[in-house]
Short mmCIF file of C-alpha atoms and ligand atoms in Angstrom, two decimals:
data_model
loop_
_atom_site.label_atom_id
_atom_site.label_comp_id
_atom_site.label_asym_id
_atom_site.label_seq_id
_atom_site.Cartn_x
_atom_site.Cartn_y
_atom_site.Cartn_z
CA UNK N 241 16.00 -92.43 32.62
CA UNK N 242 15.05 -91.92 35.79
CA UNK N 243 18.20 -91.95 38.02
CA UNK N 244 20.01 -89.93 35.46
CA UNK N 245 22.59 -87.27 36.87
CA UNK N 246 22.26 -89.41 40.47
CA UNK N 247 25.21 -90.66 42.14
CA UNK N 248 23.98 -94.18 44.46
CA UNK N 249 26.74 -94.97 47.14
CA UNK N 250 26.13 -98.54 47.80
CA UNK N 251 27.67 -100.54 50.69
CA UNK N 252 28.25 -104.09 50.14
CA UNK N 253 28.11 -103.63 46.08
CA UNK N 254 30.69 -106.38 45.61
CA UNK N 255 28.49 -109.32 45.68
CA UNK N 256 24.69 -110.52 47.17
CA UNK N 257 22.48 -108.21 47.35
CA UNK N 258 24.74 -104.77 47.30
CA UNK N 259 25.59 -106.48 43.50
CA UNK N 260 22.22 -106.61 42.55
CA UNK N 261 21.51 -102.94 43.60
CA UNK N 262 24.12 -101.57 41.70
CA UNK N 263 23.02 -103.05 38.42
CA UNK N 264 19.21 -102.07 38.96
CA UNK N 265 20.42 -98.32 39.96
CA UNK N 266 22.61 -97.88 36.89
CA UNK N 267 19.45 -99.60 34.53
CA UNK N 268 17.79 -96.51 35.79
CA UNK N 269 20.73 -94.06 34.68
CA UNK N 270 22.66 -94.01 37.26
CA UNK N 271 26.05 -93.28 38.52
CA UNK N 272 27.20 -96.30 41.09
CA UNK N 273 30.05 -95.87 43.75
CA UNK N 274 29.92 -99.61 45.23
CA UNK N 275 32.00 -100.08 48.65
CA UNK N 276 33.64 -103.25 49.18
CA UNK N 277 35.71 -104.58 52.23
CA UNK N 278 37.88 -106.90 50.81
CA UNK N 279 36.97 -108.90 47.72
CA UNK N 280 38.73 -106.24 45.14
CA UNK N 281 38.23 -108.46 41.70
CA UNK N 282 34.18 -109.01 42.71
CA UNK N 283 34.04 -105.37 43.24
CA UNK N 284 35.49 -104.95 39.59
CA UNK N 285 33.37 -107.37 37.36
CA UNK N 286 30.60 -105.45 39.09
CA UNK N 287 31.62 -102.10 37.80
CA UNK N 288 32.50 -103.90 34.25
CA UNK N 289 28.97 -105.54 34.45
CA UNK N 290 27.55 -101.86 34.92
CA UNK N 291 26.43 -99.36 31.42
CA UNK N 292 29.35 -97.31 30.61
CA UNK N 293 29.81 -94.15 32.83
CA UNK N 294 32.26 -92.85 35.73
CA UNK N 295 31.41 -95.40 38.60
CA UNK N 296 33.97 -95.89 41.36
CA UNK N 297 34.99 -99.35 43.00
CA UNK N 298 35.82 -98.10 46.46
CA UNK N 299 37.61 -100.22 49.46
CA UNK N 300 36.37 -100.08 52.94
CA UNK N 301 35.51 -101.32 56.39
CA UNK N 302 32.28 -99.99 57.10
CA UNK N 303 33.12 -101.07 60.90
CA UNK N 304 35.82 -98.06 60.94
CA UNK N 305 34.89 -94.33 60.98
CA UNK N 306 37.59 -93.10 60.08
CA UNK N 307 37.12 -94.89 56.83
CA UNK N 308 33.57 -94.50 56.53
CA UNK N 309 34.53 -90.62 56.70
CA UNK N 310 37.10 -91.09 54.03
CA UNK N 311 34.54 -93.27 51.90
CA UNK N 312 32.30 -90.66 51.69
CA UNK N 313 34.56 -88.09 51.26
CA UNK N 314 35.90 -89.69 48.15
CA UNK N 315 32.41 -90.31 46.21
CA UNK N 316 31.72 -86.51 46.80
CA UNK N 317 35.41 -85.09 45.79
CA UNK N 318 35.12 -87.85 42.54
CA UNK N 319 31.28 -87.97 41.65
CA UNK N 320 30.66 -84.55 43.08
CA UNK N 321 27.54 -85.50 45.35
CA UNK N 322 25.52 -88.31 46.87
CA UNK N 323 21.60 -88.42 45.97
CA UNK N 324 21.08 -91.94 47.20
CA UNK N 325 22.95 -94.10 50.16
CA UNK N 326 21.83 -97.76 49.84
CA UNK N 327 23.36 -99.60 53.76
CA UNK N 328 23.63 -102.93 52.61
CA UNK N 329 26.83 -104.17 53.98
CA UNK N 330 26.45 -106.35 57.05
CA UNK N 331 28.05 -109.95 58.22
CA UNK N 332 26.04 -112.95 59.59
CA UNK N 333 28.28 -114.11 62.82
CA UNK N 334 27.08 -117.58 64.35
CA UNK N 335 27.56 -117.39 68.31
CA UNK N 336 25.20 -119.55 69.85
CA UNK N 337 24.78 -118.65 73.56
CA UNK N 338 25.54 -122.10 74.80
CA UNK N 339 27.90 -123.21 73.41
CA UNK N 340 30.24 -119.65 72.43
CA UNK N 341 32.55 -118.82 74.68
CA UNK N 342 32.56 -115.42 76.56
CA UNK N 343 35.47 -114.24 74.27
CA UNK N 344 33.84 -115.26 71.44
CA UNK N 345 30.33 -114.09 72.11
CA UNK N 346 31.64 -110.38 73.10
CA UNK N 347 33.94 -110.42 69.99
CA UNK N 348 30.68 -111.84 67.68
CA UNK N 349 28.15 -108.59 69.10
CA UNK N 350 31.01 -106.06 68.96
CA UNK N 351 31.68 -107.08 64.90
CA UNK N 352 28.37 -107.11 64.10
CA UNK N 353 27.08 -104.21 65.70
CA UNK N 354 30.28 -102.32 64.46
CA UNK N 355 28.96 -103.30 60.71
CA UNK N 356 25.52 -103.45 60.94
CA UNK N 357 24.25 -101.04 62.84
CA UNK N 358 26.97 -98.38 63.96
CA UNK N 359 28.44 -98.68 60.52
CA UNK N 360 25.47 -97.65 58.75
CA UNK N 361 24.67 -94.80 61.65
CA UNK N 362 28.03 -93.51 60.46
CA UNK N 363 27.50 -93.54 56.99
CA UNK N 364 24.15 -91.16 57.33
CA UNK N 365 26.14 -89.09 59.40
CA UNK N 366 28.78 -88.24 56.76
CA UNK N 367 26.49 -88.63 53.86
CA UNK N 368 23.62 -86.14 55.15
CA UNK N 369 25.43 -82.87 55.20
CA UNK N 370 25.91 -83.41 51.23
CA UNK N 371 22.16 -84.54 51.05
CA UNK N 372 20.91 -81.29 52.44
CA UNK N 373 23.23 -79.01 50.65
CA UNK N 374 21.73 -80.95 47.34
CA UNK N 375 18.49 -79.91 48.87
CA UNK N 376 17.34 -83.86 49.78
CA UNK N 377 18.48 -87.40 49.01
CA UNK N 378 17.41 -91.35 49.68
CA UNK N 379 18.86 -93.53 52.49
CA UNK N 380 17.53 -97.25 52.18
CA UNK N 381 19.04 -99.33 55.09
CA UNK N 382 19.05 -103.16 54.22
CA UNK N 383 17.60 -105.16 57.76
CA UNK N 384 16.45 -108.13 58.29
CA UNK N 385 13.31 -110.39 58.66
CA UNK N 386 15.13 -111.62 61.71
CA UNK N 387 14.64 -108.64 63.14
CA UNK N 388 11.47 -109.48 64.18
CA UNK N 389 11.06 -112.98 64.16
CA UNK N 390 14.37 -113.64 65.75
CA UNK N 391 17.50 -114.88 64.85
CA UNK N 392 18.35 -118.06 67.34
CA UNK N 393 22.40 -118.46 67.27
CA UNK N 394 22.64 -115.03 65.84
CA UNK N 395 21.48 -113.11 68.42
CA UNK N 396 23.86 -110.30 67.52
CA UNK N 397 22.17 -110.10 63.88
CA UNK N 398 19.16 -110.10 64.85
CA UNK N 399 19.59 -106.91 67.36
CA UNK N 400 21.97 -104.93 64.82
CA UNK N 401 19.06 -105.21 62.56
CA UNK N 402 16.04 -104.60 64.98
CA UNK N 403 18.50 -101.13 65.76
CA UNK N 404 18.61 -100.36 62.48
CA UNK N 405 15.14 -100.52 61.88
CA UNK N 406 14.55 -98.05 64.72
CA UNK N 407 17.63 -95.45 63.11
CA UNK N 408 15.56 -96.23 59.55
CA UNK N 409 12.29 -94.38 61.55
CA UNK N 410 13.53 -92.33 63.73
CA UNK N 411 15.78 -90.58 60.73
CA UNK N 412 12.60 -90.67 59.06
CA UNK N 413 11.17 -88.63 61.22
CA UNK N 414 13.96 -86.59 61.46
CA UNK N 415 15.31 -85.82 57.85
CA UNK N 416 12.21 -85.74 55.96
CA UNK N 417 11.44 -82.02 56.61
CA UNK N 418 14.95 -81.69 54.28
CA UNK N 419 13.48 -83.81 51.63
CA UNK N 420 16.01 -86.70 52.88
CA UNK N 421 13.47 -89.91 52.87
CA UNK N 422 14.93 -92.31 54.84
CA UNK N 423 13.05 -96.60 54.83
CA UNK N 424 13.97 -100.01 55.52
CA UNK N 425 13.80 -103.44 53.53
CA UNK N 426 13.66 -106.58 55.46
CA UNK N 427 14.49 -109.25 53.55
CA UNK N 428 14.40 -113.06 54.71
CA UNK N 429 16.54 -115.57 53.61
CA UNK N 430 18.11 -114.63 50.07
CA UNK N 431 20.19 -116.48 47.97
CA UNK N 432 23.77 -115.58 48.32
CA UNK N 433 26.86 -116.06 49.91
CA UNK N 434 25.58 -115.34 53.06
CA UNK N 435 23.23 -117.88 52.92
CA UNK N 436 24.93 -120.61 50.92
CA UNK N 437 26.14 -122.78 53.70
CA UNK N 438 22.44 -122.70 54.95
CA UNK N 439 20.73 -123.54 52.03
CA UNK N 440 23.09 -126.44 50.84
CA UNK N 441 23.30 -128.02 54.15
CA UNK N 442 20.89 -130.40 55.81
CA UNK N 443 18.85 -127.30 56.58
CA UNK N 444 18.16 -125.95 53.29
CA UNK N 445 14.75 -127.85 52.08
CA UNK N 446 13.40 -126.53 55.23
CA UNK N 447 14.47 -123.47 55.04
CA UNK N 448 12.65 -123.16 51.53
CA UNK N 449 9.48 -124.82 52.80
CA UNK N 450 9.24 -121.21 55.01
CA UNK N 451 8.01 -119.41 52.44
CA UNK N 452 4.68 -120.62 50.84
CA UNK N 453 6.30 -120.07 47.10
CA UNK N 454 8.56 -123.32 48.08
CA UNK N 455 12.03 -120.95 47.57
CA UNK N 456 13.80 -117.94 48.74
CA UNK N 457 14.24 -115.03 47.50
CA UNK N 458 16.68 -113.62 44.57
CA UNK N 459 18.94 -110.90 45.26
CA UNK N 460 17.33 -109.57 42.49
CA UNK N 461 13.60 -109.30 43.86
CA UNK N 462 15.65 -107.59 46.99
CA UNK N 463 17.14 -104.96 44.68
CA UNK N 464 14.08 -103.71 42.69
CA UNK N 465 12.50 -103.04 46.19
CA UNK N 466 14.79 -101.13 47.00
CA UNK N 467 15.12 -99.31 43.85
CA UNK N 468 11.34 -98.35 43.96
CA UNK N 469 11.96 -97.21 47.05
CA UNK N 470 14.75 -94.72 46.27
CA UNK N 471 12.64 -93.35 43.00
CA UNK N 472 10.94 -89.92 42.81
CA UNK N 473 7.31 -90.52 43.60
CA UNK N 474 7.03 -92.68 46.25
CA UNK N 475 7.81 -89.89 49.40
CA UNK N 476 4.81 -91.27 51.30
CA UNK N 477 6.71 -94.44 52.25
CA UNK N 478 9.33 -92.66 53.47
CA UNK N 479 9.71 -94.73 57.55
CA UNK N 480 8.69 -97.46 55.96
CA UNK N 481 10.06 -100.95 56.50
CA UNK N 482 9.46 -103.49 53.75
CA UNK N 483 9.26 -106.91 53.76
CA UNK N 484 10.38 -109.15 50.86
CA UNK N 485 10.36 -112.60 52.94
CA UNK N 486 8.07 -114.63 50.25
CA UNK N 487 5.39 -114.45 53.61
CA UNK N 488 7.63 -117.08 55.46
CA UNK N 489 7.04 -114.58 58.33
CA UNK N 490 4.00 -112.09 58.45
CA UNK N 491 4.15 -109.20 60.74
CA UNK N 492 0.88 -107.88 62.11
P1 NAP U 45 27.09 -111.15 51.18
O1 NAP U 45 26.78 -111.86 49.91
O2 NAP U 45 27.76 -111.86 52.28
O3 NAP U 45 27.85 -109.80 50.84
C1 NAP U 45 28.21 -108.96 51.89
C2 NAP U 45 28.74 -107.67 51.34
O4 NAP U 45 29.05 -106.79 52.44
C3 NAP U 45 30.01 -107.83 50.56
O5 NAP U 45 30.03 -106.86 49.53
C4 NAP U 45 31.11 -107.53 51.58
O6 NAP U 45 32.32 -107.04 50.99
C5 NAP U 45 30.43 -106.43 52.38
N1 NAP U 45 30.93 -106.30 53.75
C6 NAP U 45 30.84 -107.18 54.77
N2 NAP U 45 31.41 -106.69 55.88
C7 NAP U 45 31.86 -105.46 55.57
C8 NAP U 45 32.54 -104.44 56.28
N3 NAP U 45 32.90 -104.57 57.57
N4 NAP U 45 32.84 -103.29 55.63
C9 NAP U 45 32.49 -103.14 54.35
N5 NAP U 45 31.85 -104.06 53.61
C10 NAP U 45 31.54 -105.21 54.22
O7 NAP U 45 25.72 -110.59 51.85
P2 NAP U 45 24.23 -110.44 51.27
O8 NAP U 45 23.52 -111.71 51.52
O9 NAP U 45 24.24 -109.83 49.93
O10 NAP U 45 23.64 -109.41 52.35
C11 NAP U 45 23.55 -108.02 52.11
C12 NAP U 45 22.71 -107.41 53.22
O11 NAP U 45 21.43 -108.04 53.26
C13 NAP U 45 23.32 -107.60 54.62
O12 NAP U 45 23.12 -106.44 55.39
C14 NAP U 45 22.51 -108.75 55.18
O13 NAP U 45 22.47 -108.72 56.59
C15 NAP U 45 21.16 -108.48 54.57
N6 NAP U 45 20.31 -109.66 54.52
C16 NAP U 45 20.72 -110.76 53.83
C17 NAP U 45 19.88 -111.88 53.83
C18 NAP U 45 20.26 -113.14 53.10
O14 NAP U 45 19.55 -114.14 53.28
N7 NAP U 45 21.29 -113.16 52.28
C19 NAP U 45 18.67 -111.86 54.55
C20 NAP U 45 18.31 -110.71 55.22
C21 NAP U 45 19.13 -109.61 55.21
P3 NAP U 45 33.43 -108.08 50.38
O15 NAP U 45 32.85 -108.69 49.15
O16 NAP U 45 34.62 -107.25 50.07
O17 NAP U 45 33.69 -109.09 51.45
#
């Protein structure tokens, strides 16, 4: 199979997305270490849903360097090496600028830029030294559609994922004479619990009616992007960023 022998460190495997990603790496052969913050027992059933083999379940706060260090530590002293870093964690803070107060609004941006953009920064940093030494690796960072069209009331989310956009390229640039190939999916709105209050709320027929195919997307259609991009073959994409939105926003 074609991830055989690999070893995919996946933030955010507990649930959404991050779930999803796990099960279409280890389809593929291979060896999952999913990172979770808090939800333990989700982080199990997805390492009992995976083919038999040594994957880890591992605890952390991807908004902590300390523990990103540790994280990555860990998968290399347990699983020996990391071929493929999937940044998927991230957290959707509402702080709308009228009506959040200045506490609130510098506590939303300093949460979500500590998990969604310096988290992820962090992670490459402790995960590229192994990736070199293994003579190359794949780093798919998880954005946002937002990033572009905007994200009203989550202004936060929406910068956090228009910066990690720019680390996708500009590591792009950067690592690719190692044979480290570093891209971006930008998903819009996706089924999960991220999204659930959204789409069952007064919003949520709207919200569907964005996308010409009358639905959002399923984790699922997320993951196998991502997948493809992480498999031996496709190099020439490497800076790319890759929308999976269902066309409810096109970029020109
Ligand atoms: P989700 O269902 O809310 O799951 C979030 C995952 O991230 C969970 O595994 C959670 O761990 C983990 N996590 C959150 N904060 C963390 C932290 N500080 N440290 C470590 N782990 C943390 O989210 P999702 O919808 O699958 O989203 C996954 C990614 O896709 C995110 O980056 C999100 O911004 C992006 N995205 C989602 C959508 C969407 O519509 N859903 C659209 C565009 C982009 P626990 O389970 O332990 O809490």
């Amino acid at each position: 199979m074609i991830f055989d022998g690999n070893v995919v460190l996946v933030t955010g495997g507990s649930r959404g997305i991050g779930r999803a990603v796990a099960l279409e790496f280890a389809a593929g052969g291979a060896t999952l270490a999913i990172q979770y913050r808090q939800d333990r027992r989700a982080a199990e059933e997805v390492i009992a849903a995976l083919p038999p083999g040594p994957h880890l379940a591992l605890q952390a706060d991807v908004a902590d360097a300390a523990q990103v260090q540790d994280l990555v530590q860990t998968v290399v002293d347990r699983l020996g090496r990391v071929d493929v870093l999937v940044n998927n964690a991230g957290i959707f803070v509402q702080h709308p600028v009228l009506t959040t107060d200045y506490a609130a609004w510098q506590e939303a941006w300093r949460q979500t830029i500590d998990t969604n953009l310096i988290g992820p920064a962090n992670l490459v940093r402790c995960v590229v030294p192994h990736m070199v030494a293994a003579g190359g690796g794949r780093i798919v960072n998880v954005t946002s559609r937002g990033a572009f069209r905007g994200e009203p009331e989550h202004t936060a989310y929406g910068a956090s994922k228009a910066g990690l956009n720019s680390l996708s390229q500009s590591l792009a640039q950067e690592l690719a004479p190692h044979g480290i190939y570093v891209t971006a999916v930008a998903p819009g709105f996706v089924e999960t619990d991220m999204t659930t209050a959204y789409l069952d709320g007064p919003g949520g027929v709207a919200i569907r009616a964005q996308s010409p195919l009358g639905r959002t997307a399923t984790p699922q259609e997320i993951a196998r992007v991502v997948v493809f991009l992480a498999t031996p073959g496709t190099e020439s994409a490497v800076g790319a960023i890759v929308d999976v939105n269902g066309a409810s926003y096109l970029r020109t």
